[in-house]
Structures are given as structure tokens and as C-alpha cells.
PDB file of C-alpha atoms and ligand atoms in Angstrom:
ATOM      1  CA  MET Q   1    -108.509 -30.598-192.777  1.00 41.00           C
ATOM      2  CA  ARG Q   2    -111.799 -31.960-190.509  1.00 50.00           C
ATOM      3  CA  ALA Q   3    -111.172 -35.943-190.142  1.00 63.00           C
ATOM      4  CA  PHE Q   4    -114.917 -36.784-189.185  1.00 91.00           C
ATOM      5  CA  VAL Q   5    -117.518 -34.649-189.691  1.00 97.00           C
ATOM      6  CA  ASP Q   6    -121.303 -34.902-189.337  1.00 98.00           C
ATOM      7  CA  LEU Q   7    -123.677 -32.678-191.183  1.00 98.00           C
ATOM      8  CA  HIS Q   8    -127.227 -34.056-189.799  1.00 98.00           C
ATOM      9  CA  LEU Q   9    -127.723 -34.532-186.201  1.00 98.00           C
ATOM     10  CA  HIS Q  10    -130.538 -33.307-184.095  1.00 98.00           C
ATOM     11  CA  ILE Q  11    -129.711 -31.785-180.565  1.00 98.00           C
ATOM     12  CA  ASP Q  12    -133.247 -33.390-179.604  1.00 97.00           C
ATOM     13  CA  GLY Q  13    -132.323 -36.669-180.709  1.00 97.00           C
ATOM     14  CA  SER Q  14    -128.931 -36.945-179.524  1.00 98.00           C
ATOM     15  CA  ILE Q  15    -129.489 -36.631-175.882  1.00 98.00           C
ATOM     16  CA  SER Q  16    -127.266 -39.281-174.257  1.00 97.00           C
ATOM     17  CA  LEU Q  17    -128.375 -41.090-170.967  1.00 96.00           C
ATOM     18  CA  GLU Q  18    -125.492 -39.229-169.031  1.00 97.00           C
ATOM     19  CA  ASN Q  19    -126.851 -35.650-170.786  1.00 98.00           C
ATOM     20  CA  ALA Q  20    -130.787 -36.805-169.549  1.00 97.00           C
ATOM     21  CA  ARG Q  21    -129.524 -37.161-166.087  1.00 97.00           C
ATOM     22  CA  GLN Q  22    -127.387 -34.320-166.117  1.00 97.00           C
ATOM     23  CA  LEU Q  23    -130.175 -31.859-167.239  1.00 97.00           C
ATOM     24  CA  ALA Q  24    -132.911 -33.787-165.286  1.00 97.00           C
ATOM     25  CA  SER Q  25    -130.794 -33.251-162.314  1.00 96.00           C
ATOM     26  CA  LEU Q  26    -130.070 -29.577-163.042  1.00 94.00           C
ATOM     27  CA  GLN Q  27    -133.914 -28.764-163.126  1.00 94.00           C
ATOM     28  CA  GLN Q  28    -134.859 -30.906-160.438  1.00 95.00           C
ATOM     29  CA  ILE Q  29    -137.230 -33.066-162.841  1.00 95.00           C
ATOM     30  CA  ALA Q  30    -137.961 -36.873-161.861  1.00 94.00           C
ATOM     31  CA  ILE Q  31    -136.807 -39.185-164.014  1.00 94.00           C
ATOM     32  CA  PRO Q  32    -135.779 -42.685-164.049  1.00 94.00           C
ATOM     33  CA  ASP Q  33    -132.945 -44.421-161.984  1.00 93.00           C
ATOM     34  CA  SER Q  34    -132.962 -47.371-163.987  1.00 95.00           C
ATOM     35  CA  GLU Q  35    -130.709 -47.105-166.712  1.00 94.00           C
ATOM     36  CA  ASP Q  36    -133.116 -49.451-169.183  1.00 94.00           C
ATOM     37  CA  ALA Q  37    -135.905 -47.207-168.087  1.00 95.00           C
ATOM     38  CA  LEU Q  38    -134.074 -43.981-168.637  1.00 95.00           C
ATOM     39  CA  ARG Q  39    -132.818 -45.590-172.470  1.00 94.00           C
ATOM     40  CA  SER Q  40    -136.367 -47.022-173.133  1.00 92.00           C
ATOM     41  CA  LEU Q  41    -137.613 -43.043-173.162  1.00 93.00           C
ATOM     42  CA  LEU Q  42    -134.562 -41.769-175.290  1.00 94.00           C
ATOM     43  CA  GLN Q  43    -134.111 -44.828-177.720  1.00 93.00           C
ATOM     44  CA  VAL Q  44    -136.328 -46.517-179.967  1.00 91.00           C
ATOM     45  CA  ARG Q  45    -136.605 -50.752-179.547  1.00 82.00           C
ATOM     46  CA  ASP Q  46    -133.948 -52.658-181.550  1.00 76.00           C
ATOM     47  CA  GLY Q  47    -135.656 -53.710-184.590  1.00 66.00           C
ATOM     48  CA  CYS Q  48    -138.296 -51.511-183.977  1.00 66.00           C
ATOM     49  CA  CYS Q  49    -139.767 -50.524-187.742  1.00 64.00           C
ATOM     50  CA  ASP Q  50    -142.474 -47.644-186.649  1.00 70.00           C
ATOM     51  CA  LEU Q  51    -142.283 -43.628-187.552  1.00 72.00           C
ATOM     52  CA  ASN Q  52    -144.598 -43.235-184.582  1.00 75.00           C
ATOM     53  CA  GLU Q  53    -142.807 -44.725-181.917  1.00 81.00           C
ATOM     54  CA  PHE Q  54    -139.522 -43.078-183.818  1.00 86.00           C
ATOM     55  CA  LEU Q  55    -141.061 -39.592-183.714  1.00 83.00           C
ATOM     56  CA  GLY Q  56    -142.554 -41.006-180.154  1.00 87.00           C
ATOM     57  CA  LYS Q  57    -138.805 -40.382-178.556  1.00 92.00           C
ATOM     58  CA  PHE Q  58    -138.617 -36.859-178.986  1.00 94.00           C
ATOM     59  CA  SER Q  59    -140.926 -35.420-176.238  1.00 93.00           C
ATOM     60  CA  PHE Q  60    -139.053 -36.889-173.481  1.00 95.00           C
ATOM     61  CA  PRO Q  61    -135.504 -35.124-174.366  1.00 97.00           C
ATOM     62  CA  CYS Q  62    -137.506 -31.955-175.289  1.00 96.00           C
ATOM     63  CA  SER Q  63    -138.915 -31.795-172.362  1.00 96.00           C
ATOM     64  CA  LEU Q  64    -135.701 -31.564-170.686  1.00 97.00           C
ATOM     65  CA  LEU Q  65    -134.895 -28.386-173.062  1.00 97.00           C
ATOM     66  CA  GLN Q  66    -137.086 -26.082-171.892  1.00 97.00           C
ATOM     67  CA  THR Q  67    -134.881 -23.259-170.297  1.00 97.00           C
ATOM     68  CA  LYS Q  68    -131.646 -21.349-171.740  1.00 97.00           C
ATOM     69  CA  GLU Q  69    -129.249 -23.210-168.740  1.00 97.00           C
ATOM     70  CA  ALA Q  70    -130.706 -26.442-170.043  1.00 98.00           C
ATOM     71  CA  LEU Q  71    -130.056 -25.731-174.102  1.00 98.00           C
ATOM     72  CA  LYS Q  72    -126.440 -24.667-173.005  1.00 98.00           C
ATOM     73  CA  LYS Q  73    -125.527 -27.354-171.017  1.00 98.00           C
ATOM     74  CA  ALA Q  74    -127.058 -29.858-173.159  1.00 98.00           C
ATOM     75  CA  THR Q  75    -125.683 -28.931-176.031  1.00 98.00           C
ATOM     76  CA  GLU Q  76    -121.831 -28.236-174.349  1.00 98.00           C
ATOM     77  CA  THR Q  77    -122.188 -31.837-173.150  1.00 98.00           C
ATOM     78  CA  LEU Q  78    -123.384 -33.378-176.846  1.00 98.00           C
ATOM     79  CA  LEU Q  79    -119.771 -31.372-178.220  1.00 98.00           C
ATOM     80  CA  LYS Q  80    -117.905 -32.863-175.425  1.00 98.00           C
ATOM     81  CA  GLU Q  81    -119.058 -36.597-176.174  1.00 98.00           C
ATOM     82  CA  LEU Q  82    -118.946 -36.030-180.085  1.00 98.00           C
ATOM     83  CA  HIS Q  83    -115.205 -34.550-179.581  1.00 97.00           C
ATOM     84  CA  ALA Q  84    -114.704 -38.158-177.320  1.00 96.00           C
ATOM     85  CA  GLN Q  85    -115.846 -39.938-180.650  1.00 96.00           C
ATOM     86  CA  GLN Q  86    -113.515 -38.346-182.667  1.00 95.00           C
ATOM     87  CA  VAL Q  87    -115.704 -36.329-184.918  1.00 97.00           C
ATOM     88  CA  SER Q  88    -113.834 -33.418-185.719  1.00 96.00           C
ATOM     89  CA  TYR Q  89    -116.652 -30.737-186.799  1.00 97.00           C
ATOM     90  CA  ALA Q  90    -120.451 -30.990-186.379  1.00 98.00           C
ATOM     91  CA  GLU Q  91    -123.218 -29.194-188.005  1.00 98.00           C
ATOM     92  CA  LEU Q  92    -126.191 -29.434-184.966  1.00 98.00           C
ATOM     93  CA  ARG Q  93    -129.621 -28.491-185.830  1.00 98.00           C
ATOM     94  CA  PHE Q  94    -132.558 -27.676-183.582  1.00 98.00           C
ATOM     95  CA  ALA Q  95    -136.201 -26.324-184.068  1.00 98.00           C
ATOM     96  CA  PRO Q  96    -136.080 -23.125-181.914  1.00 98.00           C
ATOM     97  CA  GLN Q  97    -140.115 -23.481-181.812  1.00 97.00           C
ATOM     98  CA  LYS Q  98    -139.847 -26.377-180.089  1.00 97.00           C
ATOM     99  CA  HIS Q  99    -138.935 -25.147-177.057  1.00 97.00           C
ATOM    100  CA  SER Q 100    -140.921 -22.154-176.353  1.00 91.00           C
ATOM    101  CA  ASP Q 101    -142.669 -23.431-173.033  1.00 89.00           C
ATOM    102  CA  THR Q 102    -140.757 -20.194-170.745  1.00 92.00           C
ATOM    103  CA  LEU Q 103    -138.640 -19.285-174.089  1.00 96.00           C
ATOM    104  CA  CYS Q 104    -138.945 -17.439-177.045  1.00 97.00           C
ATOM    105  CA  GLN Q 105    -136.975 -18.453-180.003  1.00 98.00           C
ATOM    106  CA  LYS Q 106    -134.287 -16.258-179.824  1.00 98.00           C
ATOM    107  CA  GLN Q 107    -133.381 -17.129-176.453  1.00 98.00           C
ATOM    108  CA  ALA Q 108    -133.199 -20.824-177.392  1.00 98.00           C
ATOM    109  CA  ILE Q 109    -131.207 -20.077-179.898  1.00 98.00           C
ATOM    110  CA  GLU Q 110    -128.580 -17.724-178.164  1.00 98.00           C
ATOM    111  CA  ALA Q 111    -128.699 -20.553-175.331  1.00 98.00           C
ATOM    112  CA  VAL Q 112    -127.441 -23.096-177.928  1.00 98.00           C
ATOM    113  CA  LEU Q 113    -124.826 -20.788-179.063  1.00 98.00           C
ATOM    114  CA  GLU Q 114    -123.140 -20.389-175.657  1.00 98.00           C
ATOM    115  CA  GLY Q 115    -123.563 -24.124-175.475  1.00 98.00           C
ATOM    116  CA  MET Q 116    -121.746 -24.437-178.835  1.00 98.00           C
ATOM    117  CA  ALA Q 117    -118.915 -21.596-177.434  1.00 98.00           C
ATOM    118  CA  LYS Q 118    -117.760 -23.828-174.767  1.00 98.00           C
ATOM    119  CA  GLY Q 119    -117.954 -27.186-176.990  1.00 98.00           C
ATOM    120  CA  PRO Q 120    -114.345 -28.562-177.303  1.00 97.00           C
ATOM    121  CA  ILE Q 121    -114.895 -28.740-180.850  1.00 97.00           C
ATOM    122  CA  PRO Q 122    -116.090 -26.359-183.696  1.00 97.00           C
ATOM    123  CA  SER Q 123    -119.695 -26.695-184.862  1.00 98.00           C
ATOM    124  CA  ALA Q 124    -122.094 -24.766-186.726  1.00 98.00           C
ATOM    125  CA  LEU Q 125    -126.001 -24.510-186.313  1.00 98.00           C
ATOM    126  CA  ILE Q 126    -128.882 -24.973-188.531  1.00 98.00           C
ATOM    127  CA  LEU Q 127    -132.233 -23.532-187.322  1.00 98.00           C
ATOM    128  CA  CYS Q 128    -135.087 -26.278-188.422  1.00 98.00           C
ATOM    129  CA  CYS Q 129    -138.902 -25.013-189.474  1.00 98.00           C
ATOM    130  CA  MET Q 130    -141.404 -26.987-189.119  1.00 97.00           C
ATOM    131  CA  ARG Q 131    -143.680 -29.181-191.331  1.00 95.00           C
ATOM    132  CA  ASP Q 132    -147.049 -28.587-189.272  1.00 94.00           C
ATOM    133  CA  LYS Q 133    -149.894 -26.515-190.199  1.00 93.00           C
ATOM    134  CA  GLY Q 134    -150.887 -23.265-188.725  1.00 95.00           C
ATOM    135  CA  ASN Q 135    -146.922 -22.376-187.794  1.00 97.00           C
ATOM    136  CA  GLU Q 136    -146.282 -19.982-190.662  1.00 97.00           C
ATOM    137  CA  GLU Q 137    -145.141 -16.963-188.115  1.00 98.00           C
ATOM    138  CA  GLU Q 138    -143.034 -19.165-186.331  1.00 98.00           C
ATOM    139  CA  ASN Q 139    -141.359 -20.055-189.363  1.00 98.00           C
ATOM    140  CA  LEU Q 140    -140.926 -17.220-190.726  1.00 98.00           C
ATOM    141  CA  GLU Q 141    -139.847 -16.155-187.489  1.00 98.00           C
ATOM    142  CA  THR Q 142    -137.071 -19.004-187.135  1.00 98.00           C
ATOM    143  CA  LEU Q 143    -135.877 -17.528-190.756  1.00 98.00           C
ATOM    144  CA  SER Q 144    -135.650 -13.926-189.717  1.00 98.00           C
ATOM    145  CA  LEU Q 145    -133.758 -15.281-186.516  1.00 98.00           C
ATOM    146  CA  ALA Q 146    -131.391 -17.305-189.088  1.00 98.00           C
ATOM    147  CA  LYS Q 147    -130.863 -13.954-190.867  1.00 98.00           C
ATOM    148  CA  GLU Q 148    -130.120 -11.825-187.238  1.00 98.00           C
ATOM    149  CA  PHE Q 149    -127.294 -14.894-186.322  1.00 98.00           C
ATOM    150  CA  GLN Q 150    -125.906 -15.652-189.700  1.00 98.00           C
ATOM    151  CA  GLY Q 151    -122.162 -15.120-189.587  1.00 96.00           C
ATOM    152  CA  LYS Q 152    -122.634 -15.508-185.607  1.00 97.00           C
ATOM    153  CA  GLY Q 153    -122.881 -19.349-185.220  1.00 98.00           C
ATOM    154  CA  VAL Q 154    -125.972 -19.817-187.750  1.00 98.00           C
ATOM    155  CA  VAL Q 155    -124.838 -21.107-191.135  1.00 98.00           C
ATOM    156  CA  ALA Q 156    -128.132 -22.413-193.037  1.00 98.00           C
ATOM    157  CA  ILE Q 157    -131.991 -23.112-191.931  1.00 98.00           C
ATOM    158  CA  ASP Q 158    -133.901 -26.640-192.355  1.00 98.00           C
ATOM    159  CA  LEU Q 159    -137.609 -28.126-193.127  1.00 98.00           C
ATOM    160  CA  ALA Q 160    -137.984 -30.961-190.339  1.00 95.00           C
ATOM    161  CA  GLY Q 161    -141.081 -33.316-189.371  1.00 92.00           C
ATOM    162  CA  ALA Q 162    -143.619 -35.290-190.941  1.00 88.00           C
ATOM    163  CA  GLU Q 163    -142.472 -35.134-194.234  1.00 88.00           C
ATOM    164  CA  ALA Q 164    -145.483 -37.566-195.622  1.00 87.00           C
ATOM    165  CA  LEU Q 165    -147.929 -35.422-193.970  1.00 89.00           C
ATOM    166  CA  TYR Q 166    -146.955 -32.479-195.018  1.00 93.00           C
ATOM    167  CA  LYS Q 167    -145.720 -31.951-198.433  1.00 95.00           C
ATOM    168  CA  THR Q 168    -142.457 -30.151-198.988  1.00 96.00           C
ATOM    169  CA  ASN Q 169    -144.661 -28.031-201.714  1.00 96.00           C
ATOM    170  CA  GLU Q 170    -146.225 -26.747-199.168  1.00 97.00           C
ATOM    171  CA  PHE Q 171    -143.574 -24.783-197.695  1.00 98.00           C
ATOM    172  CA  GLY Q 172    -142.197 -22.022-200.409  1.00 97.00           C
ATOM    173  CA  TYR Q 173    -143.077 -19.371-198.208  1.00 97.00           C
ATOM    174  CA  ILE Q 174    -140.061 -20.043-196.273  1.00 98.00           C
ATOM    175  CA  PHE Q 175    -137.681 -20.856-198.966  1.00 98.00           C
ATOM    176  CA  GLU Q 176    -138.477 -18.010-201.678  1.00 97.00           C
ATOM    177  CA  LYS Q 177    -137.600 -15.818-198.618  1.00 98.00           C
ATOM    178  CA  ALA Q 178    -134.403 -17.801-197.328  1.00 98.00           C
ATOM    179  CA  ARG Q 179    -133.321 -17.019-200.722  1.00 98.00           C
ATOM    180  CA  LYS Q 180    -134.066 -13.140-201.011  1.00 97.00           C
ATOM    181  CA  GLU Q 181    -131.886 -13.157-197.996  1.00 97.00           C
ATOM    182  CA  ASN Q 182    -129.072 -15.360-199.168  1.00 97.00           C
ATOM    183  CA  ILE Q 183    -129.634 -17.959-196.242  1.00 98.00           C
ATOM    184  CA  PRO Q 184    -128.540 -20.995-197.314  1.00 98.00           C
ATOM    185  CA  PHE Q 185    -131.034 -24.084-196.853  1.00 98.00           C
ATOM    186  CA  THR Q 186    -131.098 -27.860-196.902  1.00 98.00           C
ATOM    187  CA  ILE Q 187    -134.388 -29.475-196.596  1.00 98.00           C
ATOM    188  CA  HIS Q 188    -135.486 -33.153-194.986  1.00 97.00           C
ATOM    189  CA  ALA Q 189    -136.956 -34.346-198.724  1.00 97.00           C
ATOM    190  CA  GLY Q 190    -136.956 -38.312-199.593  1.00 95.00           C
ATOM    191  CA  GLU Q 191    -137.333 -39.991-196.355  1.00 93.00           C
ATOM    192  CA  ALA Q 192    -140.887 -40.600-195.681  1.00 89.00           C
ATOM    193  CA  ASP Q 193    -141.978 -38.840-198.861  1.00 92.00           C
ATOM    194  CA  GLY Q 194    -140.755 -40.013-202.421  1.00 95.00           C
ATOM    195  CA  PRO Q 195    -138.586 -38.259-204.989  1.00 97.00           C
ATOM    196  CA  GLN Q 196    -141.113 -35.689-205.426  1.00 97.00           C
ATOM    197  CA  SER Q 197    -139.826 -34.062-202.468  1.00 97.00           C
ATOM    198  CA  ILE Q 198    -136.463 -34.100-203.545  1.00 98.00           C
ATOM    199  CA  TRP Q 199    -137.381 -32.117-206.734  1.00 98.00           C
ATOM    200  CA  ASP Q 200    -139.452 -29.647-204.631  1.00 98.00           C
ATOM    201  CA  ALA Q 201    -136.159 -29.466-202.387  1.00 98.00           C
ATOM    202  CA  ILE Q 202    -133.906 -28.661-205.497  1.00 98.00           C
ATOM    203  CA  ASN Q 203    -136.483 -26.780-207.440  1.00 98.00           C
ATOM    204  CA  PHE Q 204    -136.830 -24.116-204.434  1.00 98.00           C
ATOM    205  CA  GLY Q 205    -132.707 -23.989-204.506  1.00 98.00           C
ATOM    206  CA  ALA Q 206    -131.961 -26.774-201.852  1.00 98.00           C
ATOM    207  CA  THR Q 207    -127.819 -26.700-201.625  1.00 97.00           C
ATOM    208  CA  ARG Q 208    -127.885 -29.924-199.407  1.00 98.00           C
ATOM    209  CA  ILE Q 209    -130.707 -32.443-199.016  1.00 98.00           C
ATOM    210  CA  GLY Q 210    -131.381 -34.233-195.641  1.00 98.00           C
ATOM    211  CA  HIS Q 211    -131.784 -38.092-196.210  1.00 98.00           C
ATOM    212  CA  GLY Q 212    -132.650 -38.148-199.889  1.00 98.00           C
ATOM    213  CA  ILE Q 213    -132.265 -41.726-200.428  1.00 98.00           C
ATOM    214  CA  ARG Q 214    -135.513 -42.080-202.057  1.00 98.00           C
ATOM    215  CA  ALA Q 215    -134.135 -40.716-204.920  1.00 98.00           C
ATOM    216  CA  ILE Q 216    -132.892 -44.042-205.644  1.00 98.00           C
ATOM    217  CA  GLU Q 217    -136.664 -44.411-207.244  1.00 98.00           C
ATOM    218  CA  ASP Q 218    -136.060 -42.040-210.152  1.00 98.00           C
ATOM    219  CA  PRO Q 219    -133.267 -42.296-212.549  1.00 98.00           C
ATOM    220  CA  VAL Q 220    -133.686 -38.808-213.826  1.00 98.00           C
ATOM    221  CA  LEU Q 221    -133.376 -37.507-210.334  1.00 98.00           C
ATOM    222  CA  MET Q 222    -130.287 -39.500-209.918  1.00 98.00           C
ATOM    223  CA  GLU Q 223    -128.828 -38.125-212.884  1.00 98.00           C
ATOM    224  CA  GLU Q 224    -129.515 -34.688-211.802  1.00 98.00           C
ATOM    225  CA  LEU Q 225    -128.372 -34.956-208.494  1.00 98.00           C
ATOM    226  CA  ALA Q 226    -124.482 -36.029-209.764  1.00 98.00           C
ATOM    227  CA  LYS Q 227    -124.955 -33.572-212.529  1.00 98.00           C
ATOM    228  CA  ARG Q 228    -125.551 -30.653-210.092  1.00 98.00           C
ATOM    229  CA  LYS Q 229    -123.229 -31.994-207.352  1.00 98.00           C
ATOM    230  CA  ILE Q 230    -125.983 -31.295-204.593  1.00 98.00           C
ATOM    231  CA  PRO Q 231    -125.212 -33.111-201.463  1.00 98.00           C
ATOM    232  CA  LEU Q 232    -127.100 -35.798-199.728  1.00 98.00           C
ATOM    233  CA  GLU Q 233    -127.355 -36.000-196.159  1.00 98.00           C
ATOM    234  CA  LEU Q 234    -127.812 -39.973-195.940  1.00 98.00           C
ATOM    235  CA  CYS Q 235    -128.917 -41.286-192.335  1.00 98.00           C
ATOM    236  CA  PRO Q 236    -128.356 -45.259-192.797  1.00 97.00           C
ATOM    237  CA  THR Q 237    -129.309 -46.329-189.382  1.00 96.00           C
ATOM    238  CA  SER Q 238    -132.271 -43.399-188.858  1.00 95.00           C
ATOM    239  CA  ASN Q 239    -133.700 -44.970-191.811  1.00 95.00           C
ATOM    240  CA  VAL Q 240    -133.372 -48.549-190.166  1.00 94.00           C
ATOM    241  CA  CYS Q 241    -135.217 -47.242-187.519  1.00 91.00           C
ATOM    242  CA  THR Q 242    -138.469 -45.500-189.396  1.00 91.00           C
ATOM    243  CA  GLY Q 243    -138.598 -48.746-191.585  1.00 90.00           C
ATOM    244  CA  LEU Q 244    -137.585 -47.465-194.631  1.00 92.00           C
ATOM    245  CA  TYR Q 245    -134.749 -50.320-194.979  1.00 94.00           C
ATOM    246  CA  LYS Q 246    -135.027 -53.310-192.813  1.00 91.00           C
ATOM    247  CA  ASP Q 247    -131.377 -54.123-193.052  1.00 93.00           C
ATOM    248  CA  LEU Q 248    -128.281 -51.614-193.625  1.00 96.00           C
ATOM    249  CA  ARG Q 249    -127.126 -54.466-196.240  1.00 97.00           C
ATOM    250  CA  ASP Q 250    -130.616 -53.157-198.679  1.00 97.00           C
ATOM    251  CA  TYR Q 251    -129.295 -49.477-198.409  1.00 98.00           C
ATOM    252  CA  PRO Q 252    -128.654 -48.870-202.051  1.00 98.00           C
ATOM    253  CA  LEU Q 253    -125.223 -46.311-200.944  1.00 98.00           C
ATOM    254  CA  ARG Q 254    -123.440 -48.039-203.671  1.00 97.00           C
ATOM    255  CA  ALA Q 255    -125.492 -46.895-206.190  1.00 98.00           C
ATOM    256  CA  PHE Q 256    -125.029 -43.702-205.456  1.00 98.00           C
ATOM    257  CA  LEU Q 257    -121.488 -43.624-204.936  1.00 98.00           C
ATOM    258  CA  ASP Q 258    -121.145 -45.256-208.610  1.00 97.00           C
ATOM    259  CA  LYS Q 259    -122.970 -42.687-210.148  1.00 97.00           C
ATOM    260  CA  GLY Q 260    -121.083 -40.025-208.628  1.00 97.00           C
ATOM    261  CA  ILE Q 261    -123.571 -38.226-206.067  1.00 98.00           C
ATOM    262  CA  VAL Q 262    -122.080 -36.198-203.373  1.00 98.00           C
ATOM    263  CA  VAL Q 263    -123.203 -38.521-200.663  1.00 98.00           C
ATOM    264  CA  THR Q 264    -122.506 -38.045-196.908  1.00 98.00           C
ATOM    265  CA  ILE Q 265    -122.503 -40.049-193.814  1.00 98.00           C
ATOM    266  CA  ASN Q 266    -124.598 -38.730-190.513  1.00 98.00           C
ATOM    267  CA  THR Q 267    -126.495 -40.080-187.563  1.00 98.00           C
ATOM    268  CA  ASP Q 268    -129.686 -37.999-187.305  1.00 97.00           C
ATOM    269  CA  ASP Q 269    -130.336 -38.817-183.987  1.00 97.00           C
ATOM    270  CA  MET Q 270    -127.928 -40.224-181.824  1.00 97.00           C
ATOM    271  CA  SER Q 271    -129.870 -41.287-179.102  1.00 96.00           C
ATOM    272  CA  VAL Q 272    -133.250 -42.262-180.575  1.00 95.00           C
ATOM    273  CA  CYS Q 273    -131.426 -44.224-183.049  1.00 94.00           C
ATOM    274  CA  GLY Q 274    -128.826 -45.450-180.801  1.00 95.00           C
ATOM    275  CA  THR Q 275    -125.785 -44.754-183.207  1.00 96.00           C
ATOM    276  CA  THR Q 276    -122.793 -42.547-183.418  1.00 97.00           C
ATOM    277  CA  LEU Q 277    -120.591 -41.352-186.298  1.00 97.00           C
ATOM    278  CA  SER Q 278    -118.219 -44.358-186.375  1.00 95.00           C
ATOM    279  CA  LEU Q 279    -120.326 -46.729-185.597  1.00 96.00           C
ATOM    280  CA  GLU Q 280    -122.530 -46.016-188.873  1.00 96.00           C
ATOM    281  CA  PHE Q 281    -119.181 -46.109-190.658  1.00 96.00           C
ATOM    282  CA  GLU Q 282    -118.643 -49.657-189.153  1.00 95.00           C
ATOM    283  CA  LYS Q 283    -121.727 -51.053-189.784  1.00 96.00           C
ATOM    284  CA  LEU Q 284    -121.880 -49.997-193.278  1.00 96.00           C
ATOM    285  CA  LYS Q 285    -118.382 -51.213-193.810  1.00 95.00           C
ATOM    286  CA  GLU Q 286    -119.562 -54.861-192.846  1.00 97.00           C
ATOM    287  CA  ALA Q 287    -123.103 -54.633-194.370  1.00 98.00           C
ATOM    288  CA  LEU Q 288    -121.786 -53.313-197.702  1.00 98.00           C
ATOM    289  CA  GLN Q 289    -117.970 -54.242-197.775  1.00 97.00           C
ATOM    290  CA  LEU Q 290    -117.155 -50.560-198.322  1.00 94.00           C
ATOM    291  CA  THR Q 291    -113.929 -50.108-199.581  1.00 94.00           C
ATOM    292  CA  GLY Q 292    -111.261 -47.622-197.841  1.00 93.00           C
ATOM    293  CA  GLU Q 293    -111.200 -45.881-200.699  1.00 95.00           C
ATOM    294  CA  GLU Q 294    -115.040 -46.090-200.545  1.00 96.00           C
ATOM    295  CA  ILE Q 295    -114.626 -44.365-196.799  1.00 95.00           C
ATOM    296  CA  ALA Q 296    -112.346 -41.909-197.765  1.00 96.00           C
ATOM    297  CA  VAL Q 297    -114.709 -40.512-200.641  1.00 97.00           C
ATOM    298  CA  LEU Q 298    -117.544 -40.406-198.096  1.00 97.00           C
ATOM    299  CA  GLN Q 299    -115.253 -38.671-195.713  1.00 96.00           C
ATOM    300  CA  GLU Q 300    -114.122 -36.129-198.155  1.00 96.00           C
ATOM    301  CA  ASN Q 301    -117.796 -35.283-199.001  1.00 97.00           C
ATOM    302  CA  ALA Q 302    -118.517 -34.194-195.972  1.00 97.00           C
ATOM    303  CA  GLN Q 303    -115.619 -31.824-195.123  1.00 95.00           C
ATOM    304  CA  LYS Q 304    -116.297 -30.566-198.706  1.00 96.00           C
ATOM    305  CA  ALA Q 305    -120.210 -29.778-198.106  1.00 97.00           C
ATOM    306  CA  ALA Q 306    -120.173 -28.328-194.877  1.00 97.00           C
ATOM    307  CA  PHE Q 307    -122.229 -25.640-194.914  1.00 97.00           C
ATOM    308  CA  SER Q 308    -119.055 -23.328-192.662  1.00 92.00           C
ATOM    309  CA  LYS Q 309    -115.552 -23.406-194.537  1.00 74.00           C
ATOM    310  CA  GLU Q 310    -113.550 -22.096-192.014  1.00 65.00           C
TER     311      GLU Q 310
HETATM  312 ZN1   ZN I   1    -133.288 -35.618-188.896  1.00 77.21          ZN
END
């Protein structure tokens, strides 16, 4: 039985200060000595509610993750940190097309898989396609690599990026193919964009939804999610960081639990949001007075919703 499971965790958004220092020294990249200055490159300010600032925090860690050695080391270090935080299983995700300064997508995936193999806890990999214009070829390459590495560490694909700018329904070309190839997928939806993006994702055949919290705006969708038992990968602190909620006390988690929707709690971006999985549970417990029974349901949901059942 897996005790503590994170199903939604971006590698580039979860590079700790120590991990960043190690990666910089490995590659002789100059970074600030001061802890505060380095933190400000990786983490949004307390109380920041600005999506642009949030998205801006990915460029620095990404710049440290452009070689095979760096991706491998970063992944191994991340898994060691998760282990120390009592996480027993993690589904990591990253977009191989964002690590292409010197690598092709396949090399980037191999590097992360090698790092995962050296990690102290079991993990699986989700490959993110990106919401963008003019990157259809890159997205389809990610999909075909997911097929190539399926059963060898890769368990699914995802669609990440600016959801409100590039609507979910523009990406049917990826998921039609994924369905034909039997590659499971989750889609970031119902975060920056409203309930329609979740409808689009489930109509494409997504078997999990990244975030999905804005389903709360559509009672019919809430019914549908409950009926079809489609797990939602909720990321509470991340939603506060991007300004979707002012305070976790406003987070509508209990409405989902009361409806019997399969909700799970995840970190999204540990370093950008300054969080860990245990901190997520602690904060929710305090903000919403979650009961022990509710916490047990959330943890059991995550175990059952994992793409990898090994
Ligand atoms: Zn995410």
C-alpha cells in the first residue's frame, strides 16, 4: 500500500535551492550566492497572485535542465527529497520539448528515466505536450515517444501551458491519436479556463484531469465527474499562487468530497509554490477542518488513481 502519493508534480517547478546549486555547479553556471536571491528565482513571493510572475518562475530552473547529466541528476535529487518528505510514490511530469537547447526529446526522456531508476522511491513519468501555436510537430513527437517508452517508465501524456490562451478544444489532434494508440492521458483543465475545458478534456477521453477545480462552476459537470469517477488532480496551494483563490479557506474541496467526486491532493510545483505534499495536507486540515476520515479518502483516491498500478 502506498502511503503518500503525488500524482501531479512538474519536475522543472520542483527544483529545490539545493538541487539548483548542485545543477549550477555541475554545469559551471553562475547563480546568486544569497539564499534569498536564489529563492526569488525559483519561488513566487508570498501573497503573489499573478499568473505571469508564476509562469516566469519556470525559465530559471528550465535553463539548468538542458543537458542529459543535469536532467538525470535533478530527477534523482528530487526523488530523494520526496522520499525524505515521506512520499512513497510519485508521478513526475515534464515537457521534453522544453529541454531542447542541446538535446532531442528522446534524449531528454532517457535522462529523466535514468534519474528515476536511481531514485529511492518508485515513480512513473507523464510526458507533457504544450499548449502553444506552431508546435504540432513537437507535440506529436512527444506522443510517439510516449508510445515508445510506454511500459518502460512512461505511463501517460498530458497537456500543459497557458490554458486560457490556447483552448483545450484546439488539441484534439493529440488525443485522437493517443486514444488510437492506447496511451492514457490527463489534461490540465479547469484551472485558468472554465468548466468547458474540463468538458472538452473528458470528451477527448481523459481518464484524469489536472486541477479541474473550476468544475465547481458547473453543477451538471460535477454530476458527470461523480458518475464517471474521473479523478481530479487538485493542487490547492498552486491555485492560491495563481490567484484563483485568495485563501485556502475558500477552497471548495469539501463540495467535491461531499459529491463523491474522486479528488486527490498534489503539489504541482513544489519550489515555485514553496510547498510539499505533507504541507498541503496540513494547510487544508487547518483551513477547512478536514477530518481524519476525509484525509484518508483523499489519500486512498490518489493510490487508486495512479496510472501505474505496480
Ligand atoms: Zn500542473
